[in-house]
PDB file of C-alpha atoms in Angstrom:
ATOM      1  CA  LEU F   1       8.205  -6.276  -9.321  1.00 58.00           C
ATOM      2  CA  ASN F   2       9.018  -4.907 -12.756  1.00 62.00           C
ATOM      3  CA  ALA F   3       5.427  -5.415 -13.884  1.00 65.00           C
ATOM      4  CA  SER F   4       4.195  -3.601 -10.784  1.00 62.00           C
ATOM      5  CA  ILE F   5       6.430  -0.629 -11.459  1.00 67.00           C
ATOM      6  CA  TYR F   6       5.393  -0.590 -15.112  1.00 69.00           C
ATOM      7  CA  PHE F   7       1.769   0.083 -14.131  1.00 71.00           C
ATOM      8  CA  ASP F   8       2.774   3.331 -12.432  1.00 71.00           C
ATOM      9  CA  PHE F   9       3.901   5.072 -15.623  1.00 73.00           C
ATOM     10  CA  ARG F  10       2.912   8.700 -16.175  1.00 70.00           C
ATOM     11  CA  SER F  11       3.067  11.001 -19.146  1.00 75.00           C
ATOM     12  CA  LEU F  12       6.010  13.396 -18.904  1.00 79.00           C
ATOM     13  CA  ALA F  13       5.923  14.970 -22.371  1.00 82.00           C
ATOM     14  CA  GLY F  14       3.856  14.894 -25.505  1.00 83.00           C
ATOM     15  CA  ASP F  15       0.183  14.078 -25.729  1.00 85.00           C
ATOM     16  CA  PRO F  16      -1.078  12.810 -22.339  1.00 82.00           C
ATOM     17  CA  ALA F  17      -4.073  11.223 -24.079  1.00 86.00           C
ATOM     18  CA  MET F  18      -1.720   8.599 -25.517  1.00 84.00           C
ATOM     19  CA  ALA F  19      -0.611   7.555 -22.035  1.00 80.00           C
ATOM     20  CA  GLN F  20      -4.230   7.499 -20.853  1.00 79.00           C
ATOM     21  CA  ALA F  21      -5.231   5.292 -23.796  1.00 84.00           C
ATOM     22  CA  LEU F  22      -2.378   2.883 -23.013  1.00 82.00           C
ATOM     23  CA  ARG F  23      -3.358   2.857 -19.336  1.00 77.00           C
ATOM     24  CA  SER F  24      -6.980   2.003 -20.228  1.00 80.00           C
ATOM     25  CA  GLU F  25      -5.867  -0.792 -22.538  1.00 83.00           C
ATOM     26  CA  ILE F  26      -3.576  -2.240 -19.854  1.00 79.00           C
ATOM     27  CA  ALA F  27      -6.347  -2.117 -17.241  1.00 76.00           C
ATOM     28  CA  GLN F  28      -8.713  -3.987 -19.563  1.00 80.00           C
ATOM     29  CA  ALA F  29      -6.070  -6.580 -20.430  1.00 80.00           C
ATOM     30  CA  ALA F  30      -5.205  -7.183 -16.756  1.00 78.00           C
ATOM     31  CA  GLN F  31      -8.853  -7.853 -15.938  1.00 80.00           C
ATOM     32  CA  ARG F  32      -8.919 -10.646 -18.527  1.00 84.00           C
ATOM     33  CA  VAL F  33      -6.008 -12.546 -16.948  1.00 84.00           C
ATOM     34  CA  PRO F  34      -6.921 -13.707 -13.428  1.00 87.00           C
ATOM     35  CA  ARG F  35      -3.623 -15.619 -13.078  1.00 90.00           C
ATOM     36  CA  PHE F  36      -1.699 -12.373 -13.551  1.00 86.00           C
ATOM     37  CA  LEU F  37      -3.776 -10.673 -10.852  1.00 89.00           C
ATOM     38  CA  GLN F  38      -3.116 -13.650  -8.577  1.00 92.00           C
ATOM     39  CA  GLN F  39       0.626 -13.264  -9.120  1.00 90.00           C
ATOM     40  CA  LEU F  40       0.428  -9.547  -8.302  1.00 89.00           C
ATOM     41  CA  ALA F  41      -1.475 -10.473  -5.135  1.00 93.00           C
ATOM     42  CA  ALA F  42       1.201 -12.974  -4.147  1.00 93.00           C
ATOM     43  CA  ASN F  43       3.799 -10.252  -4.647  1.00 89.00           C
ATOM     44  CA  ALA F  44       1.753  -7.829  -2.530  1.00 90.00           C
ATOM     45  CA  LEU F  45       1.435 -10.415   0.250  1.00 94.00           C
ATOM     46  CA  ARG F  46       5.115 -11.332   0.521  1.00 92.00           C
ATOM     47  CA  HIS F  47       5.569  -8.859   3.407  1.00 91.00           C
ATOM     48  CA  SER F  48       3.166  -8.855   6.291  1.00 92.00           C
ATOM     49  CA  VAL F  49       2.016  -6.033   8.489  1.00 95.00           C
ATOM     50  CA  PRO F  50       4.228  -5.713  11.587  1.00 96.00           C
ATOM     51  CA  LEU F  51       1.622  -6.581  14.192  1.00 96.00           C
ATOM     52  CA  ASN F  52       2.145  -9.427  16.633  1.00 94.00           C
ATOM     53  CA  TRP F  53      -0.534 -11.866  17.762  1.00 91.00           C
ATOM     54  CA  LEU F  54      -1.550  -9.458  20.553  1.00 92.00           C
ATOM     55  CA  GLY F  55      -2.110  -6.696  18.001  1.00 91.00           C
ATOM     56  CA  ASN F  56       0.907  -4.682  19.105  1.00 94.00           C
ATOM     57  CA  ILE F  57       3.515  -3.310  16.738  1.00 97.00           C
ATOM     58  CA  ALA F  58       6.234  -5.908  16.152  1.00 96.00           C
ATOM     59  CA  VAL F  59       9.675  -4.314  16.059  1.00 95.00           C
ATOM     60  CA  ASP F  60      13.082  -5.595  15.044  1.00 94.00           C
ATOM     61  CA  GLY F  61      15.960  -6.151  17.471  1.00 94.00           C
ATOM     62  CA  ALA F  62      16.706  -2.430  17.513  1.00 92.00           C
ATOM     63  CA  GLY F  63      13.093  -1.549  18.341  1.00 94.00           C
ATOM     64  CA  MET F  64      12.427  -0.245  14.854  1.00 95.00           C
ATOM     65  CA  VAL F  65       9.915  -0.706  12.027  1.00 96.00           C
ATOM     66  CA  ASP F  66      10.588  -0.121   8.334  1.00 96.00           C
ATOM     67  CA  LEU F  67       7.798   2.271   7.339  1.00 96.00           C
ATOM     68  CA  LYS F  68       8.384   1.728   3.634  1.00 95.00           C
ATOM     69  CA  LEU F  69       8.761  -2.049   3.360  1.00 94.00           C
ATOM     70  CA  GLN F  70       6.382  -2.975   6.185  1.00 95.00           C
ATOM     71  CA  GLY F  71       4.020  -0.036   5.744  1.00 96.00           C
ATOM     72  CA  SER F  72       3.506   2.069   2.662  1.00 96.00           C
ATOM     73  CA  ALA F  73       4.606  -0.634   0.191  1.00 94.00           C
ATOM     74  CA  LEU F  74       1.755  -2.865   1.387  1.00 95.00           C
ATOM     75  CA  PHE F  75      -0.786  -0.164   0.532  1.00 97.00           C
ATOM     76  CA  VAL F  76       0.880   0.732  -2.776  1.00 95.00           C
ATOM     77  CA  ASP F  77       0.939  -2.876  -3.992  1.00 93.00           C
ATOM     78  CA  ALA F  78      -2.640  -3.588  -2.923  1.00 95.00           C
ATOM     79  CA  ALA F  79      -3.979  -0.358  -4.424  1.00 95.00           C
ATOM     80  CA  ARG F  80      -2.213  -1.080  -7.723  1.00 92.00           C
ATOM     81  CA  LEU F  81      -3.781  -4.532  -7.887  1.00 93.00           C
ATOM     82  CA  PHE F  82      -7.262  -3.336  -6.923  1.00 94.00           C
ATOM     83  CA  ALA F  83      -7.047  -0.613  -9.574  1.00 91.00           C
ATOM     84  CA  LEU F  84      -5.996  -3.038 -12.301  1.00 89.00           C
ATOM     85  CA  ALA F  85      -8.625  -5.587 -11.301  1.00 91.00           C
ATOM     86  CA  HIS F  86     -11.409  -2.997 -11.367  1.00 91.00           C
ATOM     87  CA  GLY F  87     -10.410  -1.002 -14.443  1.00 87.00           C
ATOM     88  CA  VAL F  88      -9.244   2.058 -12.513  1.00 87.00           C
ATOM     89  CA  THR F  89      -6.696   4.134 -14.417  1.00 84.00           C
ATOM     90  CA  ALA F  90      -5.579   6.406 -11.554  1.00 86.00           C
ATOM     91  CA  THR F  91      -1.857   6.329 -10.742  1.00 85.00           C
ATOM     92  CA  GLY F  92      -1.648   7.608  -7.153  1.00 91.00           C
ATOM     93  CA  THR F  93      -2.182   5.161  -4.303  1.00 95.00           C
ATOM     94  CA  ARG F  94      -4.855   7.222  -2.570  1.00 97.00           C
ATOM     95  CA  ASP F  95      -6.665   7.856  -5.851  1.00 95.00           C
ATOM     96  CA  ARG F  96      -6.545   4.158  -6.690  1.00 95.00           C
ATOM     97  CA  ILE F  97      -7.975   3.131  -3.329  1.00 97.00           C
ATOM     98  CA  VAL F  98     -10.794   5.670  -3.462  1.00 97.00           C
ATOM     99  CA  ALA F  99     -11.665   4.865  -7.085  1.00 96.00           C
ATOM    100  CA  ALA F 100     -11.566   1.069  -6.674  1.00 96.00           C
ATOM    101  CA  GLY F 101     -13.364   0.939  -3.306  1.00 97.00           C
ATOM    102  CA  PRO F 102     -16.937   1.333  -4.588  1.00 96.00           C
ATOM    103  CA  SER F 103     -16.298  -1.202  -7.391  1.00 94.00           C
ATOM    104  CA  MET F 104     -15.176  -3.667  -4.744  1.00 95.00           C
ATOM    105  CA  GLY F 105     -18.429  -3.232  -2.819  1.00 95.00           C
ATOM    106  CA  LEU F 106     -16.707  -1.501   0.103  1.00 96.00           C
ATOM    107  CA  THR F 107     -18.266   1.174   2.252  1.00 96.00           C
ATOM    108  CA  SER F 108     -16.717   4.619   2.032  1.00 96.00           C
ATOM    109  CA  THR F 109     -15.599   4.342   5.654  1.00 97.00           C
ATOM    110  CA  GLU F 110     -13.621   1.196   4.820  1.00 96.00           C
ATOM    111  CA  TYR F 111     -11.747   2.407   1.763  1.00 97.00           C
ATOM    112  CA  GLU F 112     -11.248   5.882   3.256  1.00 98.00           C
ATOM    113  CA  ALA F 113      -9.641   4.184   6.285  1.00 97.00           C
ATOM    114  CA  TRP F 114      -7.245   2.428   3.896  1.00 98.00           C
ATOM    115  CA  ALA F 115      -6.404   5.763   2.256  1.00 98.00           C
ATOM    116  CA  VAL F 116      -5.898   7.542   5.585  1.00 98.00           C
ATOM    117  CA  GLY F 117      -3.756   4.684   6.918  1.00 98.00           C
ATOM    118  CA  PHE F 118      -1.510   4.959   3.867  1.00 98.00           C
ATOM    119  CA  GLU F 119      -1.301   8.747   4.155  1.00 98.00           C
ATOM    120  CA  PHE F 120      -0.396   8.568   7.846  1.00 98.00           C
ATOM    121  CA  ILE F 121       2.446   6.129   7.204  1.00 98.00           C
ATOM    122  CA  GLN F 122       3.726   8.317   4.364  1.00 97.00           C
ATOM    123  CA  MET F 123       3.558  11.414   6.582  1.00 97.00           C
ATOM    124  CA  LEU F 124       5.414   9.621   9.370  1.00 97.00           C
ATOM    125  CA  ARG F 125       8.074   8.424   6.886  1.00 95.00           C
ATOM    126  CA  LEU F 126       8.618  11.986   5.748  1.00 94.00           C
ATOM    127  CA  GLN F 127       8.887  13.225   9.345  1.00 93.00           C
ATOM    128  CA  VAL F 128      11.439  10.524  10.156  1.00 91.00           C
ATOM    129  CA  GLN F 129      13.477  11.391   7.068  1.00 89.00           C
ATOM    130  CA  LEU F 130      13.389  15.127   7.814  1.00 88.00           C
ATOM    131  CA  GLN F 131      14.377  14.587  11.449  1.00 85.00           C
ATOM    132  CA  SER F 132      17.108  12.103  10.666  1.00 77.00           C
ATOM    133  CA  THR F 133      20.595  13.368  11.276  1.00 68.00           C
ATOM    134  CA  GLY F 134      22.183  11.816   8.239  1.00 64.00           C
ATOM    135  CA  ASN F 135      21.105   8.193   8.846  1.00 60.00           C
ATOM    136  CA  ILE F 136      21.110   7.293   5.166  1.00 71.00           C
ATOM    137  CA  GLU F 137      21.458   3.572   5.846  1.00 78.00           C
ATOM    138  CA  ARG F 138      17.941   3.249   7.309  1.00 82.00           C
ATOM    139  CA  PRO F 139      15.991   6.336   6.188  1.00 86.00           C
ATOM    140  CA  ASN F 140      12.580   4.658   6.461  1.00 92.00           C
ATOM    141  CA  HIS F 141      13.011   3.124   9.904  1.00 93.00           C
ATOM    142  CA  VAL F 142      11.393   4.576  12.986  1.00 94.00           C
ATOM    143  CA  ALA F 143      12.063   3.692  16.599  1.00 94.00           C
ATOM    144  CA  VAL F 144       8.546   2.935  17.796  1.00 96.00           C
ATOM    145  CA  ALA F 145       9.401   3.815  21.407  1.00 96.00           C
ATOM    146  CA  SER F 146      10.385   7.317  20.280  1.00 94.00           C
ATOM    147  CA  LEU F 147       6.882   8.068  18.964  1.00 95.00           C
ATOM    148  CA  ASN F 148       4.412   9.983  21.071  1.00 96.00           C
ATOM    149  CA  ASP F 149       1.295   8.130  22.209  1.00 96.00           C
ATOM    150  CA  ILE F 150      -0.947   9.527  19.474  1.00 97.00           C
ATOM    151  CA  ASP F 151       1.483   8.703  16.652  1.00 97.00           C
ATOM    152  CA  ARG F 152       2.078   5.216  18.050  1.00 97.00           C
ATOM    153  CA  ARG F 153      -1.691   4.594  18.198  1.00 97.00           C
ATOM    154  CA  MET F 154      -2.180   5.993  14.692  1.00 98.00           C
ATOM    155  CA  LEU F 155       0.632   3.806  13.378  1.00 98.00           C
ATOM    156  CA  LYS F 156      -0.868   0.741  15.019  1.00 98.00           C
ATOM    157  CA  GLU F 157      -4.291   1.558  13.544  1.00 98.00           C
ATOM    158  CA  SER F 158      -2.740   2.182  10.114  1.00 98.00           C
ATOM    159  CA  PHE F 159      -1.101  -1.240  10.280  1.00 98.00           C
ATOM    160  CA  ARG F 160      -4.416  -2.742  11.370  1.00 97.00           C
ATOM    161  CA  VAL F 161      -6.242  -1.354   8.318  1.00 97.00           C
ATOM    162  CA  GLY F 162      -3.284  -2.445   6.178  1.00 97.00           C
ATOM    163  CA  ARG F 163      -3.786  -5.962   7.499  1.00 96.00           C
ATOM    164  CA  ALA F 164      -7.486  -5.767   6.570  1.00 96.00           C
ATOM    165  CA  MET F 165      -6.455  -4.690   3.085  1.00 96.00           C
ATOM    166  CA  GLN F 166      -4.105  -7.656   2.812  1.00 96.00           C
ATOM    167  CA  GLN F 167      -6.843  -9.982   4.059  1.00 95.00           C
ATOM    168  CA  ARG F 168      -9.052  -8.691   1.254  1.00 95.00           C
ATOM    169  CA  LEU F 169      -6.263  -9.493  -1.227  1.00 95.00           C
ATOM    170  CA  GLN F 170      -5.969 -12.975   0.237  1.00 95.00           C
ATOM    171  CA  LEU F 171      -9.681 -13.648  -0.024  1.00 94.00           C
ATOM    172  CA  ASP F 172     -10.149 -12.193  -3.504  1.00 93.00           C
ATOM    173  CA  TYR F 173      -7.052 -13.441  -5.302  1.00 92.00           C
ATOM    174  CA  MET F 174      -5.336 -16.279  -3.459  1.00 88.00           C
ATOM    175  CA  ARG F 175      -8.051 -18.967  -3.428  1.00 78.00           C
TER     176      ARG F 175
END
């Protein structure tokens, strides 16, 4: 986890070229150590997408889903790994997905679907947080039954593309 967070550093002051040079060096070093990439993949796969065997959204006992842990974190971790593995120095999740996609041999429709799935989950998280009436204990949880039909379908599709992203991780790094 600490290593994953480390790769998200950004320049806050001083010469940004120094941070970019460090980022390039880190990306090159990560590519040379397949075992490290495998460990990042294992970390990224420790939480699965909340879809049941029928393809429906799996909720907890309260009918809720954690949009951060079971949603956006899956995309963030996978995008970070794909970026490191393919020498991409971008720091944002969407930018990482879009930059790494062609290097991975993906079609633009596939990696754009990953990016849109991530963005939808992030947008829904923000809506839930803005609409919450002080529920600071579970700020990233949404009651799936409270979503309108379109949002529920979009969430399900976002989880589906997240699962495809995790399957790619599994195939590329966990063999």
